[in-house]
Each structure stands twice: as C-alpha cells, then as structure tokens.
Amino acid sequence: MTLPRPRAVLFDLDGTLIDTAPEFVAIAHALRNEAQLPPISDSVIRHNISDGATGMVQAALELTHEDTRIPHWRDRFLTLYHAGLGQHSAPYPGLATLVRAFGQKGIAWGVVTNKLERFAAPLMERMAFSPRANVLITPDHVARPKPNPEAVLLACQQLKCEPKDAVFIGDHARDIEAGNAAGCHTVAAAYGYLARDESAAAWGANETVDSSEAFVELILERI
C-alpha cells in the first residue's frame, strides 16, 4: 500500500507520540517500596506498559492474575499517576517539530488511544503541542476501543478524512489491527513499549520505523 500525501496523521499516545515510561517506572518503584519489596529493573515495567495499569501493577509487584490485591494496588497506581500526570513525560524526538510542519502544510492530526480521557486530555494539554491536536479519541468516546477500528474510524470522521488518506502509527499490534481494519496506512512504531522478544515487523503494518526520527523523515518526505 503506497501512501501519497496524507490528509491526516493519527498517533497512538503512550509509546508512540509521548514517552511516558519514566512516570510509570517511578510509580512502580514507589509501589514496591510501599509493599516493602526490593527494587526491580526498569525494563520489567517498560515491557508491560502496553498492558495498562493492571498489567503494570502485576509486573511491578509480581502478582498473579488471580491475586485479590490487584484492585487495591491498581487504584493506588492510578492515584499516583494522576497526581503527577505529565511531569516526567515528553514527546518523542522530532514529533513536536513534525506537528508544527502539519500546521504549516495544512495536515490534520490527532490521537487515538486506549488511555481514558481523564488521563489523556490533561497529558496532551501539558505537552503543549502547537498546533493542538484536531481530535483526541479515547475509550470514553466509543463502544469498542482498539483493536476494534471504531475509534480510528471516528477520528477520521471527525477530521472529515477518508481512512485511506490517513496515516495511523502505533506501538502495539492492536494499533495496527485497528488501523488496517479501518483502511488507514499503518506504521508500526518499533521504538515504543514492545513486550520482551516481540517484533513489530510481525504486526502486518504497511511500514515499520525504528525511531521517531525515522517516522518524521518518512512523513516529511510525503507532505
């Protein structure tokens, strides 16, 4: 699938547009300290970020799926995350510059994430992208989040852009599944939060990039 000049570019949030790992790693260490557990490798958390709060809590505290303490620690995780939301996060290299190029060239852009709006919206505000995202779609806006294509299709609808004219980049197989099903040109972000020994090349994306800078180059060549 060859992409001509895109009319819109859509990003997954964590691990694709914004590097939020430092915040999650800090919270994981705080939880282990509260649970009186010894330190854990940062990489353990990074490899589980795409599994959400529950997955990170299980990895951080070494809990099984059946552990009855998970709801308590998940609530504690989210409380700490909300309290320091965005303080240790930053856009991946080159992406703020790419967004400015969108503004100059009339390219719409937005975010399609499985992060709840109460976390995603303040995080985007704190990052202060200019121009601001034209659309932010979260699970609050759809009945079926990614990997279902509903959220991607809604973003395209709100941008008045045919899916075939949009690029969607994400760092998880569910992003590529959703983007492909919607009919977008998909890009796998191999620089994101992949599980250990996972290969982004296996997701079936139209293209794969190993760094955010490579994605910037890819898009700037086409706009």
PDB file of C-alpha atoms in Angstrom:
ATOM      1  CA  MET A   1       0.000   0.000   0.000  1.00  0.00           C
ATOM      2  CA  THR A   2       1.665   3.180  -1.216  1.00  0.00           C
ATOM      3  CA  LEU A   3       0.703   6.389   0.504  1.00  0.00           C
ATOM      4  CA  PRO A   4       0.561   9.666  -1.414  1.00  0.00           C
ATOM      5  CA  ARG A   5       0.409  12.926   0.527  1.00  0.00           C
ATOM      6  CA  PRO A   6      -1.643  12.148   3.668  1.00  0.00           C
ATOM      7  CA  ARG A   7      -4.527  14.392   4.662  1.00  0.00           C
ATOM      8  CA  ALA A   8      -4.285  13.357   8.312  1.00  0.00           C
ATOM      9  CA  VAL A   9      -1.851  11.659  10.687  1.00  0.00           C
ATOM     10  CA  LEU A  10      -3.107   9.795  13.752  1.00  0.00           C
ATOM     11  CA  PHE A  11      -0.961   8.677  16.670  1.00  0.00           C
ATOM     12  CA  ASP A  12      -1.334   6.225  19.480  1.00  0.00           C
ATOM     13  CA  LEU A  13      -0.360   8.055  22.682  1.00  0.00           C
ATOM     14  CA  ASP A  14       1.902   6.170  25.126  1.00  0.00           C
ATOM     15  CA  GLY A  15       4.990   4.760  23.460  1.00  0.00           C
ATOM     16  CA  THR A  16       4.246   6.400  20.124  1.00  0.00           C
ATOM     17  CA  LEU A  17       3.647  10.146  20.467  1.00  0.00           C
ATOM     18  CA  ILE A  18       4.749  10.628  24.081  1.00  0.00           C
ATOM     19  CA  ASP A  19       7.346   8.797  26.141  1.00  0.00           C
ATOM     20  CA  THR A  20       5.512   8.242  29.428  1.00  0.00           C
ATOM     21  CA  ALA A  21       7.717   5.379  30.637  1.00  0.00           C
ATOM     22  CA  PRO A  22       9.663   7.439  33.215  1.00  0.00           C
ATOM     23  CA  GLU A  23       6.426   8.181  35.072  1.00  0.00           C
ATOM     24  CA  PHE A  24       5.274   4.573  35.100  1.00  0.00           C
ATOM     25  CA  VAL A  25       8.692   3.340  36.208  1.00  0.00           C
ATOM     26  CA  ALA A  26       8.755   5.829  39.101  1.00  0.00           C
ATOM     27  CA  ILE A  27       5.280   4.747  40.224  1.00  0.00           C
ATOM     28  CA  ALA A  28       6.244   1.082  40.045  1.00  0.00           C
ATOM     29  CA  HIS A  29       9.226   1.704  42.298  1.00  0.00           C
ATOM     30  CA  ALA A  30       7.003   3.656  44.706  1.00  0.00           C
ATOM     31  CA  LEU A  31       4.524   0.776  44.873  1.00  0.00           C
ATOM     32  CA  ARG A  32       7.264  -1.737  45.537  1.00  0.00           C
ATOM     33  CA  ASN A  33       8.567   0.478  48.322  1.00  0.00           C
ATOM     34  CA  GLU A  34       5.074   0.679  49.856  1.00  0.00           C
ATOM     35  CA  ALA A  35       4.761  -3.094  49.580  1.00  0.00           C
ATOM     36  CA  GLN A  36       8.184  -3.461  51.215  1.00  0.00           C
ATOM     37  CA  LEU A  37       9.635  -5.216  48.199  1.00  0.00           C
ATOM     38  CA  PRO A  38      13.197  -4.804  46.874  1.00  0.00           C
ATOM     39  CA  PRO A  39      13.893  -2.692  43.756  1.00  0.00           C
ATOM     40  CA  ILE A  40      13.011  -4.076  40.336  1.00  0.00           C
ATOM     41  CA  SER A  41      14.568  -3.476  36.919  1.00  0.00           C
ATOM     42  CA  ASP A  42      13.083  -0.562  34.973  1.00  0.00           C
ATOM     43  CA  SER A  43      12.875  -2.794  31.898  1.00  0.00           C
ATOM     44  CA  VAL A  44      10.295  -5.019  33.593  1.00  0.00           C
ATOM     45  CA  ILE A  45       7.890  -2.083  33.679  1.00  0.00           C
ATOM     46  CA  ARG A  46       8.727  -0.765  30.212  1.00  0.00           C
ATOM     47  CA  HIS A  47       7.923  -4.138  28.654  1.00  0.00           C
ATOM     48  CA  ASN A  48       4.477  -4.131  30.307  1.00  0.00           C
ATOM     49  CA  ILE A  49       3.308  -0.549  29.725  1.00  0.00           C
ATOM     50  CA  SER A  50       1.065  -1.563  26.833  1.00  0.00           C
ATOM     51  CA  ASP A  51      -0.815  -3.859  29.236  1.00  0.00           C
ATOM     52  CA  GLY A  52      -2.229  -0.855  31.097  1.00  0.00           C
ATOM     53  CA  ALA A  53      -2.378  -0.140  34.810  1.00  0.00           C
ATOM     54  CA  THR A  54      -3.395  -3.668  35.756  1.00  0.00           C
ATOM     55  CA  GLY A  55      -0.595  -5.236  33.742  1.00  0.00           C
ATOM     56  CA  MET A  56       1.992  -2.853  35.144  1.00  0.00           C
ATOM     57  CA  VAL A  57       0.816  -3.470  38.714  1.00  0.00           C
ATOM     58  CA  GLN A  58       1.043  -7.218  38.202  1.00  0.00           C
ATOM     59  CA  ALA A  59       4.541  -6.895  36.749  1.00  0.00           C
ATOM     60  CA  ALA A  60       5.754  -4.384  39.340  1.00  0.00           C
ATOM     61  CA  LEU A  61       4.507  -6.351  42.340  1.00  0.00           C
ATOM     62  CA  GLU A  62       4.880  -9.805  40.792  1.00  0.00           C
ATOM     63  CA  LEU A  63       1.204 -10.653  41.260  1.00  0.00           C
ATOM     64  CA  THR A  64      -0.735 -13.422  39.526  1.00  0.00           C
ATOM     65  CA  HIS A  65      -3.935 -12.674  37.596  1.00  0.00           C
ATOM     66  CA  GLU A  66      -5.992 -14.145  40.447  1.00  0.00           C
ATOM     67  CA  ASP A  67      -4.429 -12.056  43.230  1.00  0.00           C
ATOM     68  CA  THR A  68      -7.185 -10.283  45.171  1.00  0.00           C
ATOM     69  CA  ARG A  69      -4.873  -7.350  45.967  1.00  0.00           C
ATOM     70  CA  ILE A  70      -4.762  -6.178  42.351  1.00  0.00           C
ATOM     71  CA  PRO A  71      -7.752  -3.759  42.606  1.00  0.00           C
ATOM     72  CA  HIS A  72      -6.209  -2.038  45.644  1.00  0.00           C
ATOM     73  CA  TRP A  73      -2.808  -1.611  44.015  1.00  0.00           C
ATOM     74  CA  ARG A  74      -4.331  -0.592  40.680  1.00  0.00           C
ATOM     75  CA  ASP A  75      -6.270   2.205  42.418  1.00  0.00           C
ATOM     76  CA  ARG A  76      -3.084   3.276  44.183  1.00  0.00           C
ATOM     77  CA  PHE A  77      -1.209   3.233  40.872  1.00  0.00           C
ATOM     78  CA  LEU A  78      -3.808   5.452  39.194  1.00  0.00           C
ATOM     79  CA  THR A  79      -3.901   7.846  42.157  1.00  0.00           C
ATOM     80  CA  LEU A  80      -0.143   8.366  41.965  1.00  0.00           C
ATOM     81  CA  TYR A  81      -0.269   8.668  38.184  1.00  0.00           C
ATOM     82  CA  HIS A  82      -2.991  11.306  38.234  1.00  0.00           C
ATOM     83  CA  ALA A  83      -1.168  13.301  40.929  1.00  0.00           C
ATOM     84  CA  GLY A  84       1.968  13.675  38.814  1.00  0.00           C
ATOM     85  CA  LEU A  85       0.472  13.390  35.343  1.00  0.00           C
ATOM     86  CA  GLY A  86       2.906  14.508  32.662  1.00  0.00           C
ATOM     87  CA  GLN A  87       5.663  15.723  34.970  1.00  0.00           C
ATOM     88  CA  HIS A  88       8.193  13.227  33.641  1.00  0.00           C
ATOM     89  CA  SER A  89       6.790  12.675  30.147  1.00  0.00           C
ATOM     90  CA  ALA A  90       7.891  14.225  26.856  1.00  0.00           C
ATOM     91  CA  PRO A  91       7.137  13.931  23.144  1.00  0.00           C
ATOM     92  CA  TYR A  92       9.437  11.558  21.327  1.00  0.00           C
ATOM     93  CA  PRO A  93      12.307  13.293  19.497  1.00  0.00           C
ATOM     94  CA  GLY A  94      11.235  15.217  16.425  1.00  0.00           C
ATOM     95  CA  LEU A  95       7.487  14.819  16.853  1.00  0.00           C
ATOM     96  CA  ALA A  96       6.809  18.333  18.160  1.00  0.00           C
ATOM     97  CA  THR A  97       8.633  19.638  15.087  1.00  0.00           C
ATOM     98  CA  LEU A  98       6.582  17.335  12.861  1.00  0.00           C
ATOM     99  CA  VAL A  99       3.374  18.671  14.390  1.00  0.00           C
ATOM    100  CA  ARG A 100       4.484  22.221  13.595  1.00  0.00           C
ATOM    101  CA  ALA A 101       5.009  21.116   9.996  1.00  0.00           C
ATOM    102  CA  PHE A 102       1.440  19.799   9.964  1.00  0.00           C
ATOM    103  CA  GLY A 103       0.239  23.265  10.903  1.00  0.00           C
ATOM    104  CA  GLN A 104       2.287  24.876   8.154  1.00  0.00           C
ATOM    105  CA  LYS A 105       1.155  22.436   5.475  1.00  0.00           C
ATOM    106  CA  GLY A 106      -2.500  22.038   6.440  1.00  0.00           C
ATOM    107  CA  ILE A 107      -2.282  18.425   7.604  1.00  0.00           C
ATOM    108  CA  ALA A 108      -4.802  17.451  10.280  1.00  0.00           C
ATOM    109  CA  TRP A 109      -3.544  15.354  13.170  1.00  0.00           C
ATOM    110  CA  GLY A 110      -4.855  13.621  16.232  1.00  0.00           C
ATOM    111  CA  VAL A 111      -4.585  10.881  18.822  1.00  0.00           C
ATOM    112  CA  VAL A 112      -6.424   7.564  19.116  1.00  0.00           C
ATOM    113  CA  THR A 113      -5.634   5.973  22.459  1.00  0.00           C
ATOM    114  CA  ASN A 114      -6.896   3.361  24.895  1.00  0.00           C
ATOM    115  CA  LYS A 115      -5.984   5.717  27.748  1.00  0.00           C
ATOM    116  CA  LEU A 116      -9.064   7.159  29.465  1.00  0.00           C
ATOM    117  CA  GLU A 117      -9.887  10.787  28.683  1.00  0.00           C
ATOM    118  CA  ARG A 118      -9.330  11.902  32.296  1.00  0.00           C
ATOM    119  CA  PHE A 119      -5.667  10.995  31.829  1.00  0.00           C
ATOM    120  CA  ALA A 120      -5.187  11.557  28.098  1.00  0.00           C
ATOM    121  CA  ALA A 121      -6.628  15.082  27.841  1.00  0.00           C
ATOM    122  CA  PRO A 122      -4.560  16.636  30.672  1.00  0.00           C
ATOM    123  CA  LEU A 123      -1.440  14.895  29.378  1.00  0.00           C
ATOM    124  CA  MET A 124      -1.941  16.371  25.918  1.00  0.00           C
ATOM    125  CA  GLU A 125      -2.522  19.812  27.448  1.00  0.00           C
ATOM    126  CA  ARG A 126       0.707  19.559  29.416  1.00  0.00           C
ATOM    127  CA  MET A 127       2.695  18.607  26.316  1.00  0.00           C
ATOM    128  CA  ALA A 128       1.513  21.860  24.679  1.00  0.00           C
ATOM    129  CA  PHE A 129       1.770  20.728  21.065  1.00  0.00           C
ATOM    130  CA  SER A 130       1.392  23.566  18.570  1.00  0.00           C
ATOM    131  CA  PRO A 131      -0.888  23.366  16.745  1.00  0.00           C
ATOM    132  CA  ARG A 132      -3.077  21.411  19.135  1.00  0.00           C
ATOM    133  CA  ALA A 133      -4.399  18.026  18.069  1.00  0.00           C
ATOM    134  CA  ASN A 134      -7.509  18.314  15.922  1.00  0.00           C
ATOM    135  CA  VAL A 135      -9.004  15.237  17.555  1.00  0.00           C
ATOM    136  CA  LEU A 136      -8.484  13.076  20.654  1.00  0.00           C
ATOM    137  CA  ILE A 137     -10.359   9.778  20.717  1.00  0.00           C
ATOM    138  CA  THR A 138     -10.352   7.682  23.901  1.00  0.00           C
ATOM    139  CA  PRO A 139     -12.364   4.661  25.098  1.00  0.00           C
ATOM    140  CA  ASP A 140     -14.828   7.180  26.572  1.00  0.00           C
ATOM    141  CA  HIS A 141     -15.939   8.023  23.023  1.00  0.00           C
ATOM    142  CA  VAL A 142     -16.547   4.549  21.580  1.00  0.00           C
ATOM    143  CA  ALA A 143     -18.258   1.297  22.489  1.00  0.00           C
ATOM    144  CA  ARG A 144     -15.310  -0.804  21.304  1.00  0.00           C
ATOM    145  CA  PRO A 145     -11.748   0.526  21.695  1.00  0.00           C
ATOM    146  CA  LYS A 146      -8.709  -0.729  19.801  1.00  0.00           C
ATOM    147  CA  PRO A 147      -8.124  -3.294  18.343  1.00  0.00           C
ATOM    148  CA  ASN A 148     -11.631  -2.623  17.019  1.00  0.00           C
ATOM    149  CA  PRO A 149     -11.416   0.031  14.259  1.00  0.00           C
ATOM    150  CA  GLU A 150     -14.289   2.096  15.712  1.00  0.00           C
ATOM    151  CA  ALA A 151     -12.035   4.682  17.378  1.00  0.00           C
ATOM    152  CA  VAL A 152      -9.869   5.146  14.286  1.00  0.00           C
ATOM    153  CA  LEU A 153     -12.936   5.498  12.076  1.00  0.00           C
ATOM    154  CA  LEU A 154     -14.417   8.059  14.466  1.00  0.00           C
ATOM    155  CA  ALA A 155     -11.211  10.089  14.337  1.00  0.00           C
ATOM    156  CA  CYS A 156     -11.272  10.073  10.538  1.00  0.00           C
ATOM    157  CA  GLN A 157     -14.943  11.027  10.547  1.00  0.00           C
ATOM    158  CA  GLN A 158     -14.324  13.984  12.853  1.00  0.00           C
ATOM    159  CA  LEU A 159     -11.405  15.085  10.689  1.00  0.00           C
ATOM    160  CA  LYS A 160     -13.553  14.706   7.553  1.00  0.00           C
ATOM    161  CA  CYS A 161     -10.846  12.485   6.109  1.00  0.00           C
ATOM    162  CA  GLU A 162     -11.256   9.197   4.279  1.00  0.00           C
ATOM    163  CA  PRO A 163      -9.338   6.472   6.157  1.00  0.00           C
ATOM    164  CA  LYS A 164      -7.315   5.688   3.021  1.00  0.00           C
ATOM    165  CA  ASP A 165      -5.932   9.233   3.189  1.00  0.00           C
ATOM    166  CA  ALA A 166      -4.819   8.911   6.819  1.00  0.00           C
ATOM    167  CA  VAL A 167      -1.692   7.504   8.456  1.00  0.00           C
ATOM    168  CA  PHE A 168      -2.026   5.732  11.798  1.00  0.00           C
ATOM    169  CA  ILE A 169       1.097   4.928  13.815  1.00  0.00           C
ATOM    170  CA  GLY A 170       1.174   2.825  16.969  1.00  0.00           C
ATOM    171  CA  ASP A 171       3.480   0.699  19.095  1.00  0.00           C
ATOM    172  CA  HIS A 172       1.198  -2.291  19.672  1.00  0.00           C
ATOM    173  CA  ALA A 173      -0.329  -4.983  17.472  1.00  0.00           C
ATOM    174  CA  ARG A 174      -3.813  -3.742  18.424  1.00  0.00           C
ATOM    175  CA  ASP A 175      -2.998  -0.338  16.895  1.00  0.00           C
ATOM    176  CA  ILE A 176      -2.052  -1.884  13.592  1.00  0.00           C
ATOM    177  CA  GLU A 177      -5.043  -4.225  13.657  1.00  0.00           C
ATOM    178  CA  ALA A 178      -7.371  -1.274  14.234  1.00  0.00           C
ATOM    179  CA  GLY A 179      -5.715   0.897  11.608  1.00  0.00           C
ATOM    180  CA  ASN A 180      -5.690  -1.839   8.991  1.00  0.00           C
ATOM    181  CA  ALA A 181      -9.336  -2.689   9.628  1.00  0.00           C
ATOM    182  CA  ALA A 182     -10.243   0.983   9.297  1.00  0.00           C
ATOM    183  CA  GLY A 183      -8.424   1.204   5.967  1.00  0.00           C
ATOM    184  CA  CYS A 184      -5.621   3.560   7.035  1.00  0.00           C
ATOM    185  CA  HIS A 185      -1.979   3.453   6.025  1.00  0.00           C
ATOM    186  CA  THR A 186      -0.412   1.893   9.115  1.00  0.00           C
ATOM    187  CA  VAL A 187       3.043   2.385  10.593  1.00  0.00           C
ATOM    188  CA  ALA A 188       4.429   0.205  13.377  1.00  0.00           C
ATOM    189  CA  ALA A 189       6.431   2.159  15.958  1.00  0.00           C
ATOM    190  CA  ALA A 190       9.148  -0.340  16.868  1.00  0.00           C
ATOM    191  CA  TYR A 191      10.673   2.270  19.194  1.00  0.00           C
ATOM    192  CA  GLY A 192       7.742   2.028  21.619  1.00  0.00           C
ATOM    193  CA  TYR A 193       6.789  -0.213  24.505  1.00  0.00           C
ATOM    194  CA  LEU A 194       7.027  -3.661  22.990  1.00  0.00           C
ATOM    195  CA  ALA A 195       6.863  -6.792  25.082  1.00  0.00           C
ATOM    196  CA  ARG A 196      10.113  -8.665  25.528  1.00  0.00           C
ATOM    197  CA  ASP A 197      11.152 -10.521  22.334  1.00  0.00           C
ATOM    198  CA  GLU A 198       8.223  -9.016  20.393  1.00  0.00           C
ATOM    199  CA  SER A 199       8.759  -7.956  16.775  1.00  0.00           C
ATOM    200  CA  ALA A 200       6.821  -5.006  15.369  1.00  0.00           C
ATOM    201  CA  ALA A 201       7.504  -6.345  11.875  1.00  0.00           C
ATOM    202  CA  ALA A 202       5.093  -9.197  12.602  1.00  0.00           C
ATOM    203  CA  TRP A 203       2.066  -6.954  13.112  1.00  0.00           C
ATOM    204  CA  GLY A 204       1.203  -6.526   9.441  1.00  0.00           C
ATOM    205  CA  ALA A 205       1.721  -2.767   9.198  1.00  0.00           C
ATOM    206  CA  ASN A 206       2.333  -1.112   5.860  1.00  0.00           C
ATOM    207  CA  GLU A 207       5.617   0.247   7.196  1.00  0.00           C
ATOM    208  CA  THR A 208       7.777  -0.096  10.308  1.00  0.00           C
ATOM    209  CA  VAL A 209      10.035   2.563  11.826  1.00  0.00           C
ATOM    210  CA  ASP A 210      12.726   2.002  14.443  1.00  0.00           C
ATOM    211  CA  SER A 211      12.732   5.552  15.800  1.00  0.00           C
ATOM    212  CA  SER A 212      10.513   8.598  15.999  1.00  0.00           C
ATOM    213  CA  GLU A 213      13.056  10.455  13.882  1.00  0.00           C
ATOM    214  CA  ALA A 214      12.602   7.850  11.142  1.00  0.00           C
ATOM    215  CA  PHE A 215       8.849   8.456  11.235  1.00  0.00           C
ATOM    216  CA  VAL A 216       9.398  12.206  10.984  1.00  0.00           C
ATOM    217  CA  GLU A 217      11.567  11.686   7.913  1.00  0.00           C
ATOM    218  CA  LEU A 218       9.015   9.309   6.399  1.00  0.00           C
ATOM    219  CA  ILE A 219       6.162  11.797   6.744  1.00  0.00           C
ATOM    220  CA  LEU A 220       8.096  14.937   5.797  1.00  0.00           C
ATOM    221  CA  GLU A 221       9.048  13.253   2.523  1.00  0.00           C
ATOM    222  CA  ARG A 222       5.342  12.941   1.703  1.00  0.00           C
ATOM    223  CA  ILE A 223       3.880  16.250   2.784  1.00  0.00           C
TER     224      ILE A 223
END
